[in-house]
Short mmCIF file of C-alpha atoms in Angstrom, two decimals:
data_model
loop_
_atom_site.label_atom_id
_atom_site.label_comp_id
_atom_site.label_asym_id
_atom_site.label_seq_id
_atom_site.Cartn_x
_atom_site.Cartn_y
_atom_site.Cartn_z
CA UNK A 1 -0.03 0.08 0.02
CA UNK A 2 2.80 2.34 0.90
CA UNK A 3 4.71 1.58 -2.37
CA UNK A 4 1.47 2.16 -4.29
CA UNK A 5 0.75 5.57 -2.67
CA UNK A 6 4.38 6.47 -3.32
CA UNK A 7 4.04 5.75 -6.91
CA UNK A 8 0.94 7.79 -6.97
CA UNK A 9 2.44 10.72 -5.46
CA UNK A 10 5.57 10.47 -7.98
CA UNK A 11 2.96 10.44 -10.78
CA UNK A 12 1.26 13.41 -9.53
CA UNK A 13 4.32 15.39 -9.00
CA UNK A 14 5.47 14.43 -12.44
CA UNK A 15 2.36 15.46 -13.80
CA UNK A 16 2.50 19.07 -12.24
CA UNK A 17 5.80 19.49 -13.78
CA UNK A 18 4.88 18.65 -17.33
CA UNK A 19 4.28 21.35 -20.03
CA UNK A 20 0.84 21.77 -21.26
CA UNK A 21 -0.40 19.33 -23.85
CA UNK A 22 -0.39 21.91 -26.50
CA UNK A 23 3.27 22.70 -25.73
CA UNK A 24 4.17 18.97 -26.07
CA UNK A 25 2.60 18.51 -28.99
CA UNK A 26 4.31 21.56 -30.67
CA UNK A 27 7.61 20.08 -29.47
CA UNK A 28 6.74 16.69 -31.27
CA UNK A 29 5.71 18.62 -34.34
CA UNK A 30 9.10 20.40 -34.38
CA UNK A 31 11.04 17.13 -33.67
CA UNK A 32 9.09 15.36 -36.59
CA UNK A 33 10.00 18.34 -39.07
CA UNK A 34 13.78 18.01 -38.20
CA UNK A 35 13.45 14.18 -38.09
CA UNK A 36 12.41 14.49 -41.77
CA UNK A 37 15.48 16.37 -42.69
CA UNK A 38 17.81 13.90 -40.73
CA UNK A 39 16.33 10.67 -41.81
CA UNK A 40 17.61 10.80 -45.28
CA UNK A 41 19.34 8.12 -47.22
CA UNK A 42 19.43 5.32 -44.64
CA UNK A 43 19.52 1.75 -45.08
CA UNK A 44 19.23 -1.13 -42.50
CA UNK A 45 19.27 -4.84 -42.41
CA UNK A 46 15.72 -6.15 -42.27
CA UNK A 47 14.34 -9.40 -40.97
CA UNK A 48 10.79 -9.87 -41.12
CA UNK A 49 8.33 -12.91 -39.98
CA UNK A 50 4.67 -13.13 -41.17
CA UNK A 51 1.82 -15.14 -39.58
CA UNK A 52 -1.60 -15.82 -40.92
CA UNK A 53 -4.13 -16.77 -38.28
CA UNK A 54 -7.56 -18.17 -38.98
CA UNK A 55 -9.88 -19.66 -36.60
CA UNK A 56 -7.43 -19.31 -33.94
CA UNK A 57 -4.77 -21.40 -35.87
CA UNK A 58 -1.58 -20.34 -37.48
CA UNK A 59 -2.25 -21.53 -41.18
CA UNK A 60 0.72 -20.01 -43.02
CA UNK A 61 4.15 -18.49 -42.15
CA UNK A 62 6.98 -16.82 -43.95
CA UNK A 63 10.13 -15.37 -43.11
CA UNK A 64 12.20 -12.89 -45.27
CA UNK A 65 15.44 -11.16 -45.04
CA UNK A 66 17.06 -8.23 -47.03
CA UNK A 67 17.57 -4.52 -46.65
CA UNK A 68 15.41 -1.55 -45.94
CA UNK A 69 16.24 1.74 -47.73
CA UNK A 70 14.37 4.78 -46.25
CA UNK A 71 14.38 8.42 -46.77
CA UNK A 72 11.97 11.35 -46.57
CA UNK A 73 10.81 12.81 -49.94
CA UNK A 74 10.34 16.41 -48.95
CA UNK A 75 8.84 17.53 -52.45
CA UNK A 76 6.07 14.83 -51.96
CA UNK A 77 5.89 15.58 -48.19
CA UNK A 78 6.14 11.61 -47.71
CA UNK A 79 8.22 8.85 -46.40
CA UNK A 80 9.59 6.38 -48.99
CA UNK A 81 10.61 2.82 -47.75
CA UNK A 82 12.06 0.31 -50.09
CA UNK A 83 12.15 -3.31 -48.89
CA UNK A 84 14.83 -5.24 -50.92
CA UNK A 85 14.25 -8.68 -50.26
CA UNK A 86 17.00 -11.21 -50.69
CA UNK A 87 15.94 -14.34 -48.85
CA UNK A 88 12.54 -15.92 -48.34
CA UNK A 89 12.01 -18.67 -46.12
CA UNK A 90 15.83 -19.38 -45.81
CA UNK A 91 16.42 -19.53 -49.70
CA UNK A 92 17.89 -16.94 -51.72
CA UNK A 93 15.85 -15.17 -54.38
CA UNK A 94 16.94 -15.82 -57.86
CA UNK A 95 16.68 -13.18 -60.78
CA UNK A 96 16.37 -10.56 -58.05
CA UNK A 97 16.38 -6.78 -59.06
CA UNK A 98 19.45 -5.11 -57.87
CA UNK A 99 17.82 -2.43 -55.94
CA UNK A 100 20.99 -0.87 -54.89
CA UNK A 101 22.17 -0.27 -58.36
CA UNK A 102 18.77 1.21 -59.32
CA UNK A 103 19.08 3.54 -56.41
CA UNK A 104 22.26 4.75 -57.74
CA UNK A 105 21.15 5.32 -61.15
CA UNK A 106 17.58 6.60 -60.60
CA UNK A 107 15.66 8.57 -58.31
CA UNK A 108 14.31 6.71 -55.38
CA UNK A 109 10.64 7.92 -55.93
CA UNK A 110 10.86 6.77 -59.55
CA UNK A 111 11.89 3.20 -58.70
CA UNK A 112 10.08 2.67 -55.24
CA UNK A 113 6.53 1.90 -56.71
CA UNK A 114 8.02 -0.80 -59.10
CA UNK A 115 10.03 -2.40 -56.28
CA UNK A 116 7.16 -2.21 -53.80
CA UNK A 117 5.01 -4.00 -56.16
CA UNK A 118 7.50 -6.71 -56.55
CA UNK A 119 8.09 -7.05 -52.85
CA UNK A 120 4.33 -7.56 -52.37
CA UNK A 121 4.44 -10.85 -54.04
CA UNK A 122 6.02 -12.15 -50.95
CA UNK A 123 3.07 -11.07 -48.74
CA UNK A 124 0.95 -13.85 -47.48
CA UNK A 125 -2.69 -13.85 -46.26
CA UNK A 126 -6.02 -12.49 -47.89
CA UNK A 127 -5.69 -9.00 -46.83
CA UNK A 128 -4.10 -6.80 -49.54
CA UNK A 129 -1.75 -4.20 -48.08
CA UNK A 130 0.80 -1.77 -49.71
CA UNK A 131 1.99 0.45 -46.89
CA UNK A 132 4.40 -0.91 -44.41
CA UNK A 133 6.46 2.21 -43.59
CA UNK A 134 7.58 2.16 -39.91
CA UNK A 135 7.81 6.08 -39.90
CA UNK A 136 4.21 6.62 -41.41
CA UNK A 137 2.58 7.72 -38.19
CA UNK A 138 5.07 10.66 -37.93
CA UNK A 139 3.41 12.13 -40.58
CA UNK A 140 0.35 12.91 -38.49
CA UNK A 141 2.45 15.11 -36.14
CA UNK A 142 3.67 17.34 -39.11
CA UNK A 143 2.73 21.03 -39.12
CA UNK A 144 0.29 20.59 -41.92
CA UNK A 145 -1.63 17.63 -40.40
CA UNK A 146 -1.31 17.79 -36.59
CA UNK A 147 -4.38 20.17 -36.42
CA UNK A 148 -6.33 17.26 -37.99
CA UNK A 149 -5.95 15.26 -34.70
CA UNK A 150 -7.85 15.22 -31.44
CA UNK A 151 -5.06 14.82 -28.83
CA UNK A 152 -5.05 13.90 -25.12
CA UNK A 153 -2.30 12.90 -22.93
CA UNK A 154 -1.29 10.72 -19.88
CA UNK A 155 2.04 10.18 -18.20
CA UNK A 156 3.65 7.04 -19.60
CA UNK A 157 3.47 4.50 -16.75
CA UNK A 158 -0.23 5.33 -15.77
CA UNK A 159 -1.60 3.38 -18.74
CA UNK A 160 -1.77 -0.30 -18.17
CA UNK A 161 -1.80 -0.73 -22.01
CA UNK A 162 1.92 0.50 -22.03
CA UNK A 163 3.17 -1.64 -19.05
CA UNK A 164 6.65 -1.98 -20.49
CA UNK A 165 6.97 1.94 -20.18
CA UNK A 166 8.26 3.78 -16.96
CA UNK A 167 8.29 7.37 -16.11
CA UNK A 168 11.91 7.51 -17.31
CA UNK A 169 13.95 5.23 -19.44
CA UNK A 170 17.29 4.24 -17.84
CA UNK A 171 18.97 3.66 -21.37
CA UNK A 172 18.83 7.24 -22.14
CA UNK A 173 21.55 8.15 -19.68
CA UNK A 174 21.77 11.82 -18.56
CA UNK A 175 19.35 12.68 -21.27
CA UNK A 176 16.34 11.12 -19.49
CA UNK A 177 13.03 12.76 -19.58
CA UNK A 178 9.52 12.07 -18.32
CA UNK A 179 7.63 10.06 -20.98
CA UNK A 180 4.07 10.83 -21.92
CA UNK A 181 1.45 9.15 -24.13
CA UNK A 182 -0.31 11.21 -26.45
CA UNK A 183 -3.59 9.67 -27.59
CA UNK A 184 -4.95 10.81 -30.91
CA UNK A 185 -7.83 10.31 -33.19
CA UNK A 186 -8.57 11.97 -36.53
CA UNK A 187 -11.09 14.58 -36.91
CA UNK A 188 -14.19 13.86 -39.20
CA UNK A 189 -13.20 13.64 -42.81
CA UNK A 190 -9.61 13.66 -42.35
CA UNK A 191 -7.30 10.55 -42.72
CA UNK A 192 -3.66 9.86 -43.56
CA UNK A 193 -4.60 6.77 -45.85
CA UNK A 194 -7.24 6.32 -48.46
CA UNK A 195 -9.39 3.10 -48.99
CA UNK A 196 -11.68 2.04 -51.98
CA UNK A 197 -14.03 1.01 -49.41
CA UNK A 198 -14.80 4.61 -48.21
CA UNK A 199 -13.85 6.67 -45.19
CA UNK A 200 -10.97 5.56 -43.02
CA UNK A 201 -10.85 6.09 -39.31
CA UNK A 202 -7.57 6.80 -37.68
CA UNK A 203 -6.56 6.44 -34.05
CA UNK A 204 -3.59 5.76 -31.94
CA UNK A 205 -0.91 6.95 -29.45
CA UNK A 206 2.51 8.16 -29.33
CA UNK A 207 4.96 7.96 -26.49
CA UNK A 208 7.28 10.77 -26.51
CA UNK A 209 9.69 12.74 -24.18
CA UNK A 210 7.84 15.66 -22.63
CA UNK A 211 10.59 18.21 -22.92
CA UNK A 212 11.92 17.76 -26.17
CA UNK A 213 9.29 16.00 -28.34
CA UNK A 214 11.38 12.99 -29.12
CA UNK A 215 9.16 10.12 -30.23
CA UNK A 216 9.93 6.70 -28.72
CA UNK A 217 7.17 4.65 -29.98
CA UNK A 218 3.87 5.00 -32.28
CA UNK A 219 0.75 2.83 -32.56
CA UNK A 220 -1.61 4.05 -35.30
CA UNK A 221 -4.73 2.05 -36.33
CA UNK A 222 -6.68 2.56 -39.64
CA UNK A 223 -10.15 1.16 -40.14
CA UNK A 224 -12.26 1.34 -43.28
CA UNK A 225 -14.95 -0.97 -41.82
CA UNK A 226 -13.54 -3.97 -43.84
CA UNK A 227 -9.92 -4.16 -42.67
CA UNK A 228 -8.43 -2.74 -39.65
CA UNK A 229 -4.68 -2.22 -39.88
CA UNK A 230 -2.33 -1.51 -36.75
CA UNK A 231 1.05 -0.32 -37.23
CA UNK A 232 3.40 -0.35 -34.07
CA UNK A 233 6.94 1.27 -34.17
CA UNK A 234 9.45 1.25 -31.57
CA UNK A 235 12.30 3.60 -31.76
CA UNK A 236 15.92 3.18 -30.40
CA UNK A 237 19.16 5.00 -30.45
CA UNK A 238 21.70 3.76 -33.01
CA UNK A 239 25.16 4.88 -31.75
CA UNK A 240 26.56 4.12 -35.51
CA UNK A 241 24.30 6.86 -37.14
CA UNK A 242 23.89 8.90 -33.75
CA UNK A 243 20.06 8.93 -34.42
CA UNK A 244 16.94 7.49 -33.15
CA UNK A 245 15.67 5.14 -35.67
CA UNK A 246 12.98 2.38 -35.97
CA UNK A 247 14.22 -0.79 -34.32
CA UNK A 248 11.14 -2.97 -34.39
CA UNK A 249 7.93 -2.72 -36.53
CA UNK A 250 4.92 -4.75 -35.72
CA UNK A 251 1.70 -4.82 -38.11
CA UNK A 252 -1.55 -6.36 -37.55
CA UNK A 253 -4.26 -6.72 -40.26
CA UNK A 254 -7.60 -7.91 -39.53
CA UNK A 255 -10.40 -8.82 -42.08
CA UNK A 256 -13.72 -8.12 -40.23
CA UNK A 257 -15.76 -10.20 -42.39
CA UNK A 258 -13.70 -13.47 -41.87
CA UNK A 259 -11.73 -12.59 -38.71
CA UNK A 260 -8.57 -13.75 -40.51
CA UNK A 261 -5.52 -11.90 -38.95
CA UNK A 262 -2.04 -11.31 -40.63
CA UNK A 263 0.67 -10.41 -38.01
CA UNK A 264 4.12 -9.04 -39.19
CA UNK A 265 7.10 -8.43 -37.01
CA UNK A 266 10.35 -6.64 -38.56
CA UNK A 267 13.43 -5.91 -36.92
CA UNK A 268 15.96 -3.24 -38.43
CA UNK A 269 19.84 -3.48 -37.49
CA UNK A 270 22.92 -2.30 -38.79
CA UNK A 271 21.96 1.27 -39.94
CA UNK A 272 24.21 3.23 -42.08
CA UNK A 273 23.93 5.95 -44.52
CA UNK A 274 23.34 5.14 -48.27
CA UNK A 275 25.02 7.63 -50.74
CA UNK A 276 23.35 7.97 -54.22
CA UNK A 277 25.82 10.40 -55.94
CA UNK A 278 23.64 13.46 -55.24
CA UNK A 279 20.59 12.13 -57.07
CA UNK A 280 18.54 11.29 -53.92
CA UNK A 281 15.68 13.80 -53.53
CA UNK A 282 15.02 15.29 -50.06
#
């Protein structure tokens, strides 16, 4: 009882020291704007596992390995991610496109649709999907979109849904800061993605550092009444590029009519900069 009361007092005091929600949101928006400029021409090793679950049973699995090329295309105000798959279920792919060579020779946004379509052939399950960008949710907090959200906050640690979060994270060293959860929902008629089925609702949460707006985790759910898609991204500090980058990316797709679920988990390691002889668009 005493420990529980002490924790409640700590949470209360932490809440009293926090900036106003609108101030935190403004910090996140500034952080994301700078992030878009810094997160350019990165490549990481990618390992992905897919599972299809029907009637409570795993009916199909697939593992893939390769590289993820990612950047922000400033002229399009959009993230661009290319998944260069080299191995499927432990077997190397034959007749694979040399994505690295194409990136050196062409603009990323020119080849990305072709590569994305090619990579989609390795998706399993009946839910069709063509977006799997770990940084996608950050777009919601850009200055041009953040006003489309209804946002409320809690101190991370108060919410049982985020039981792995504490008030502070020991891994951040001397730069530790109180974490808060920003819960958001799109306003009527506003959505980040489109669907042939009609309106798409958007909801989710972001765990951020209260003082500087640094994003530690995002969870965003899109629902068009036929399919619900949830994208969950966890960020970590990569010392090689001296930057906070996606380290795990979990996708969950549920078909409302059949209940079939497609679960995808990706991990990203060995980040490095990818040079394109000056032809990469920012």
